[in-house]
XYZ file of N, CA and C in Angstrom:
459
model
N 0.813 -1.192 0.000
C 0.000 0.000 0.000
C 0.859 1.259 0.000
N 2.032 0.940 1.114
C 2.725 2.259 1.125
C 3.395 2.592 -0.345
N 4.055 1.559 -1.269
C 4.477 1.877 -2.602
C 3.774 2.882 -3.553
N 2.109 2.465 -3.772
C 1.080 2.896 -4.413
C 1.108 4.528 -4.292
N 1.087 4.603 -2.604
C 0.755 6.026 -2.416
C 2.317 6.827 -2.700
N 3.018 6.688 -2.954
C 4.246 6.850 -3.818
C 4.602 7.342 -4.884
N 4.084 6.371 -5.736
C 3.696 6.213 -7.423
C 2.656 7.099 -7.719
N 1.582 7.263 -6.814
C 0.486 8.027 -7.381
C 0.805 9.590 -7.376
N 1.681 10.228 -6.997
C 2.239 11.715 -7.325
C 2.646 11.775 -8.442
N 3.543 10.491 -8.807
C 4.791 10.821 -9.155
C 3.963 10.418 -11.255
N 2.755 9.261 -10.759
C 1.871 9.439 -12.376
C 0.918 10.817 -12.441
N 0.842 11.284 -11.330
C 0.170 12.530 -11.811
C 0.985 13.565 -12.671
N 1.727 13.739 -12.149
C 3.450 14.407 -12.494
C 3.526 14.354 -13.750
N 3.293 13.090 -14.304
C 3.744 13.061 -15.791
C 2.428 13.059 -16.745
N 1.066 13.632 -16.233
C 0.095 13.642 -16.892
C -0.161 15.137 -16.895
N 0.961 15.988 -17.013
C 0.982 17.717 -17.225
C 0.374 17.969 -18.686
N -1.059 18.516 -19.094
C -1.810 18.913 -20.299
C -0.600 19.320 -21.175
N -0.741 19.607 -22.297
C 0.276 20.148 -23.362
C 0.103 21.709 -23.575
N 0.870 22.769 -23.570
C 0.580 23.769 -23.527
C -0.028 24.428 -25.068
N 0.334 23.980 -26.023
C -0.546 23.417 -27.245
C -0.562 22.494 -27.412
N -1.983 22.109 -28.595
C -1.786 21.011 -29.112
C -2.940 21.297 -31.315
N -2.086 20.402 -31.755
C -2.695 20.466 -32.925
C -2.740 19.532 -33.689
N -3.850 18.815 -34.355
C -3.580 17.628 -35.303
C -3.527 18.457 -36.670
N -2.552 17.371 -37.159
C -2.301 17.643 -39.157
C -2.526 16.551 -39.627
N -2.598 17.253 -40.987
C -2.607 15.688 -42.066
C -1.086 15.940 -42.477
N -1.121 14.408 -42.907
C 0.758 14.569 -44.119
C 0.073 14.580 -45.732
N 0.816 13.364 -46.395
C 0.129 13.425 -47.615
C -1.336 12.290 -47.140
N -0.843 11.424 -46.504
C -1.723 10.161 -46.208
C -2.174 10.024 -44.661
N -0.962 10.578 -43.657
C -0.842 9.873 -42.599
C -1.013 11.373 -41.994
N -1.736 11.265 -40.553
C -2.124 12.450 -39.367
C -1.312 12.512 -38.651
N -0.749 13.564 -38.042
C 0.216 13.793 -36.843
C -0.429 14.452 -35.508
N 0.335 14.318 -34.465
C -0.195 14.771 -33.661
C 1.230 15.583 -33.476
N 0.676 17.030 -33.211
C 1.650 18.344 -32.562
C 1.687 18.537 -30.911
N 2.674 18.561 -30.124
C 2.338 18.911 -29.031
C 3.462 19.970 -28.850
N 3.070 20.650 -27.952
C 3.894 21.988 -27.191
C 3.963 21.576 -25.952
N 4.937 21.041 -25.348
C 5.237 20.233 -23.947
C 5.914 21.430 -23.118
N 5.985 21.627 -21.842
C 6.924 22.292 -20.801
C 7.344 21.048 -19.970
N 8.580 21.417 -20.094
C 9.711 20.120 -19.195
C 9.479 20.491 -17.340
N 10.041 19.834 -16.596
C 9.695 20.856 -15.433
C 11.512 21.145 -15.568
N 11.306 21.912 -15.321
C 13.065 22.752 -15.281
C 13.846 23.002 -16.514
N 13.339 22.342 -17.741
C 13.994 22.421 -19.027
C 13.205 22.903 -19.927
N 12.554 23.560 -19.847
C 12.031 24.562 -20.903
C 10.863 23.897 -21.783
N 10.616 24.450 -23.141
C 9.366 23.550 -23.925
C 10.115 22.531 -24.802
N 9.578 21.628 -25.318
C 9.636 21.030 -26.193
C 8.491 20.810 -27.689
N 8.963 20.569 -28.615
C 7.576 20.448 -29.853
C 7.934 19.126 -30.069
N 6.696 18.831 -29.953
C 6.858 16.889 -30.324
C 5.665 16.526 -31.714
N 6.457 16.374 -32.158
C 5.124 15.647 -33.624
C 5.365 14.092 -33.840
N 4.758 13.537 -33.823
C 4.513 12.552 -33.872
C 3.034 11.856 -34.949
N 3.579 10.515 -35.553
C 2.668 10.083 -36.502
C 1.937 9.508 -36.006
N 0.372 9.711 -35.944
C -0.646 8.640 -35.093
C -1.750 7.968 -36.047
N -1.138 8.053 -37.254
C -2.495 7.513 -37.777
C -1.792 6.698 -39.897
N -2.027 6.040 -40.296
C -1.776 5.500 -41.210
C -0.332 6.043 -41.514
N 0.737 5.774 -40.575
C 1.919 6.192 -40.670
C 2.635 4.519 -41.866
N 3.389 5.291 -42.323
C 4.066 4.378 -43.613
C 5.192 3.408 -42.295
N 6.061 4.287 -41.505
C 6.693 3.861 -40.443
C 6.282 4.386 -39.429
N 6.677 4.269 -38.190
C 6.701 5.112 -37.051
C 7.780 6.735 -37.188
N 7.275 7.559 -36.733
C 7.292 8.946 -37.047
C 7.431 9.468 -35.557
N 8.414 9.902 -34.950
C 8.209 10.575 -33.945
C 9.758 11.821 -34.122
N 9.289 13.357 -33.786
C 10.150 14.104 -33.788
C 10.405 15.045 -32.553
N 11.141 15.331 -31.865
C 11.085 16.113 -30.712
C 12.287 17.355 -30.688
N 12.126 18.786 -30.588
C 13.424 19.392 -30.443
C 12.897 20.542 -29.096
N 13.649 21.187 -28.125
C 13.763 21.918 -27.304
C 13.684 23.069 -27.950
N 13.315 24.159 -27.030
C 12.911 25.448 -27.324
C 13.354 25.910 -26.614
N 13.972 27.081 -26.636
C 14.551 27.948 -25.667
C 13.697 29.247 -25.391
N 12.785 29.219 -26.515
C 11.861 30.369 -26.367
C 10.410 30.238 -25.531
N 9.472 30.853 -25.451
C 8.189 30.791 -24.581
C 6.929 30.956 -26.019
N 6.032 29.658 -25.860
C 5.413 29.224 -27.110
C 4.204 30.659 -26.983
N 3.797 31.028 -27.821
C 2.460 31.554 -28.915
C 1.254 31.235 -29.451
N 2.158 30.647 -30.191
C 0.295 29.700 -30.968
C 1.440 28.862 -32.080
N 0.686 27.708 -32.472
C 0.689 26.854 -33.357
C -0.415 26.629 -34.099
N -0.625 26.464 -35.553
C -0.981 26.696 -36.451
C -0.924 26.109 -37.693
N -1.611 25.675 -38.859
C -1.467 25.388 -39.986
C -2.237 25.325 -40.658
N -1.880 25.758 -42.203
C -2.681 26.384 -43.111
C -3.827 25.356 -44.051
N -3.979 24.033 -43.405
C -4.328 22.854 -43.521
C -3.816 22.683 -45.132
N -2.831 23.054 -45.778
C -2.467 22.360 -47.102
C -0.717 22.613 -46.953
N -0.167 22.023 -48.068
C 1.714 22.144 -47.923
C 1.639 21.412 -46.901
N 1.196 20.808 -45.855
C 2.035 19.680 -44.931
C 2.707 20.610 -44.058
N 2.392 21.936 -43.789
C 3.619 23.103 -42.979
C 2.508 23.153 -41.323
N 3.451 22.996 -40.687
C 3.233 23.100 -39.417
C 4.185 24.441 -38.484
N 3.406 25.649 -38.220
C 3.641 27.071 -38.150
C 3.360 27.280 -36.226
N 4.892 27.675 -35.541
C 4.884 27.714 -34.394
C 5.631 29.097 -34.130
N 4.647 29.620 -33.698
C 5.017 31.314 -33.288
C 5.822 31.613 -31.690
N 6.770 31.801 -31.030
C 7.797 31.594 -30.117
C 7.999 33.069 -29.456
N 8.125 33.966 -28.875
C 8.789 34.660 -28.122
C 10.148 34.682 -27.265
N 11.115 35.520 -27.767
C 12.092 34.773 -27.022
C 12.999 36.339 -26.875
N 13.370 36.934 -25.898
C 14.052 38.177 -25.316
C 13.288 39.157 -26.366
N 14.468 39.900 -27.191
C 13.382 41.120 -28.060
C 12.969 40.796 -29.001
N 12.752 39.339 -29.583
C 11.962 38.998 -30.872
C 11.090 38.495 -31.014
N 10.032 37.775 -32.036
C 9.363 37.032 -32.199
C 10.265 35.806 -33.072
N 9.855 34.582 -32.835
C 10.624 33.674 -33.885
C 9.379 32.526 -34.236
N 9.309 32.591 -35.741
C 8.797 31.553 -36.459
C 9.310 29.925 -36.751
N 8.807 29.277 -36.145
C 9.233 27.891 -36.531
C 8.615 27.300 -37.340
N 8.964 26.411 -38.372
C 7.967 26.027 -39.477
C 9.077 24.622 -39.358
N 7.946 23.333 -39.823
C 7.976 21.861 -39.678
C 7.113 21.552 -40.902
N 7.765 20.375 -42.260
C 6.789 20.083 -42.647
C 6.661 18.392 -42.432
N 5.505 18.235 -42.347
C 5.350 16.751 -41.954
C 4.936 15.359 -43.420
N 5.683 14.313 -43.583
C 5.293 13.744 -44.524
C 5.150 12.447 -44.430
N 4.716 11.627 -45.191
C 4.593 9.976 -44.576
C 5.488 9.665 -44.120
N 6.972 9.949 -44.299
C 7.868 9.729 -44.260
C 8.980 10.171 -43.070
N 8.351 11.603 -43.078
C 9.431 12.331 -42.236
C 8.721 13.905 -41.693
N 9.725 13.996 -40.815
C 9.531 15.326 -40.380
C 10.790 16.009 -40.388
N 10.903 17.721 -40.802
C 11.606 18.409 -41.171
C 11.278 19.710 -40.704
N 12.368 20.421 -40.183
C 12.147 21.603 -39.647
C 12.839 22.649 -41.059
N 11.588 23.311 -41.678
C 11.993 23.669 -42.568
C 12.471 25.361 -42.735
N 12.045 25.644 -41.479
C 12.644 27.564 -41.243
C 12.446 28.059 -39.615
N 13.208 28.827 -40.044
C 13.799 29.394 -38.766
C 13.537 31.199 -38.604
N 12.385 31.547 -37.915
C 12.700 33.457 -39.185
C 12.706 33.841 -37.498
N 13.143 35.012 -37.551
C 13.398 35.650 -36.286
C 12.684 37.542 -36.903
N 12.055 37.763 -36.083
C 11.083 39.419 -36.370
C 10.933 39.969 -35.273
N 11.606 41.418 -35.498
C 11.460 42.464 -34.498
C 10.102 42.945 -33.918
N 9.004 42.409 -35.082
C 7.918 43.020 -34.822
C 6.931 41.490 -34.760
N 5.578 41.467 -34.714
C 5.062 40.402 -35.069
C 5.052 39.883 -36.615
N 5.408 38.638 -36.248
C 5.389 38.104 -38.200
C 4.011 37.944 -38.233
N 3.599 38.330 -40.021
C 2.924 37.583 -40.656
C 2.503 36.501 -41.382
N 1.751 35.359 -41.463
C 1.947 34.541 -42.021
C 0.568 34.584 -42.944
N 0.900 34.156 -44.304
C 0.289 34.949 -45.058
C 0.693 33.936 -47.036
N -0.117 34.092 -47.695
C 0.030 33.504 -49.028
C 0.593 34.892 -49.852
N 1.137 34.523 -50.740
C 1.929 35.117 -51.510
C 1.654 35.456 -52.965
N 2.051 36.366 -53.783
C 1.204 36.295 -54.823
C 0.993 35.271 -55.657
N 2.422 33.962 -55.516
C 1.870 33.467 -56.605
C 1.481 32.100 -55.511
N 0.496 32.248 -54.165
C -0.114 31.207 -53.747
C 1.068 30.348 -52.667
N 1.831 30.706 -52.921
C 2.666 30.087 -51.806
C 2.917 30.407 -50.399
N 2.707 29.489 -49.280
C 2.840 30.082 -48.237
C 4.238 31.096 -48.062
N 4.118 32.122 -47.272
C 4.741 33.029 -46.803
C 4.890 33.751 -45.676
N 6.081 34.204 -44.840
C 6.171 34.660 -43.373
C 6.922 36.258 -43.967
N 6.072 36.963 -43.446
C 6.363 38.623 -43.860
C 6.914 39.273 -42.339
N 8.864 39.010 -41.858
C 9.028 39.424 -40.516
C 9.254 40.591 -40.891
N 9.346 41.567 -39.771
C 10.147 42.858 -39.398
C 11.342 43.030 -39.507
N 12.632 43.355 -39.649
C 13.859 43.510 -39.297
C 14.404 44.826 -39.219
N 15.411 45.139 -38.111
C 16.286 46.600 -38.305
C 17.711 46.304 -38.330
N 18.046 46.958 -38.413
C 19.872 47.372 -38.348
C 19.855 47.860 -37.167
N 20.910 47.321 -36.177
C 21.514 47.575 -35.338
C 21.069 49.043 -34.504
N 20.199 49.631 -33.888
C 20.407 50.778 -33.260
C 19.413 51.599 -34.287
N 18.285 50.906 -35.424
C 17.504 51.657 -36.135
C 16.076 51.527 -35.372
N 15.624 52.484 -35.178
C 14.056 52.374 -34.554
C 13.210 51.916 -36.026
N 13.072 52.040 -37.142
C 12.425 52.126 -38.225
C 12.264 50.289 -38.392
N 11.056 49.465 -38.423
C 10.990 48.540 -39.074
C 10.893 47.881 -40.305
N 11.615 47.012 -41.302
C 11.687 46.989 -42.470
C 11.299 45.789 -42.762
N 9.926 45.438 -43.524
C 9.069 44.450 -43.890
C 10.199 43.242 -44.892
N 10.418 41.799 -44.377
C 10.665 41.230 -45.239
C 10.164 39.895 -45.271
N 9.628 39.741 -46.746
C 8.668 38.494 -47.421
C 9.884 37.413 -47.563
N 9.406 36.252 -47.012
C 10.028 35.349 -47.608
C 9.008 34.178 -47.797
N 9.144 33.879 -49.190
C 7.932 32.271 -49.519
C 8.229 31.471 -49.477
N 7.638 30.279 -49.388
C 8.125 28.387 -49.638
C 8.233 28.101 -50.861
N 9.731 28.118 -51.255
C 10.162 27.715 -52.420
C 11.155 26.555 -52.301
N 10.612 25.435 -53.209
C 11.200 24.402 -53.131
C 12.026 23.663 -51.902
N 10.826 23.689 -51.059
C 11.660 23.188 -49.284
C 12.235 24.006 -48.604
N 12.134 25.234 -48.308
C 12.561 26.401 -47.597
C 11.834 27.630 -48.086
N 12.119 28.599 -47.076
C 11.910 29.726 -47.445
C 12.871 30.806 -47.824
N 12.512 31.601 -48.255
C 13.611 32.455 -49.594
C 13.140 33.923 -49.485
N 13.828 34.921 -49.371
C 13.227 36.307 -49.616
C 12.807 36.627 -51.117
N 11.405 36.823 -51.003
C 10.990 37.312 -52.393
C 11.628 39.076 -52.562
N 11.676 39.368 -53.687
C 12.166 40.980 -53.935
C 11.163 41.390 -55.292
């Protein structure tokens, strides 16, 4: 008896809600997104394949930043995680496929990013940026071109 009452903290402990959560599709197979807090180690993003996975699919990386929102545009397979972290905003983008998962950008914005389609239909993250010691913010587009994103001009 005394063991039980033991154990029973210590499974509550590890049944902490997800601070997000989001399902996707891939091309075939569903993922599940989570936004985890470690206790003492910060967040984690975990995607994982839960549903007509070709193999087993599981991806996990640490965050050093404090999560936002997660998001996706339900087409492209792009999985869109908005971050706060000292004076920026930072965009994380994941795309998920039967196959695999891939962290496909990294954008860092002085101001809030936009995420947003592009003229010719492609997803797109429109951040802020300055120069060093400039108060003035300067809009820059970048789209999903061929597995990354790219500054359009």
């Amino acid at each position: 008896m005394r063991y039980l009452l033991i154990a029973a903290p210590a499974l509550m402990a590890s049944t902490i809600p997800p601070v997000a959560s989001l399902r996707v599709g891939g091309e075939r197979s569903t993922f599940s997104v989570l936004v985890e807090e470690g206790a003492g180690t910060g967040y984690h993003i975990r995607i994982k394949c839960v549903s007509e996975c070709a193999r087993p699919i599981e991806f996990s990386e640490p965050v050093g930043d404090v999560p936002m929102g997660l998001f996706t545009r339900d087409k492209d397979n792009l999985v869109f995680s908005l971050w706060s972290g000292g004076s920026v905003y930072r965009v994380r983008v994941y795309q998920v496929s039967d196959t695999s998962v891939r962290n496909v950008g990294e954008l860092s914005s002085r101001g809030l990013p936009d995420v947003l389609t592009d003229n010719a239909g492609r997803p797109a993250i429109r951040t802020y940026e300055a120069d060093s010691g400039a108060h003035t913010l300067k809009p820059v587009l970048r789209s999903f071109i061929q597995g990354h994103f790219e500054v359009v001009r």
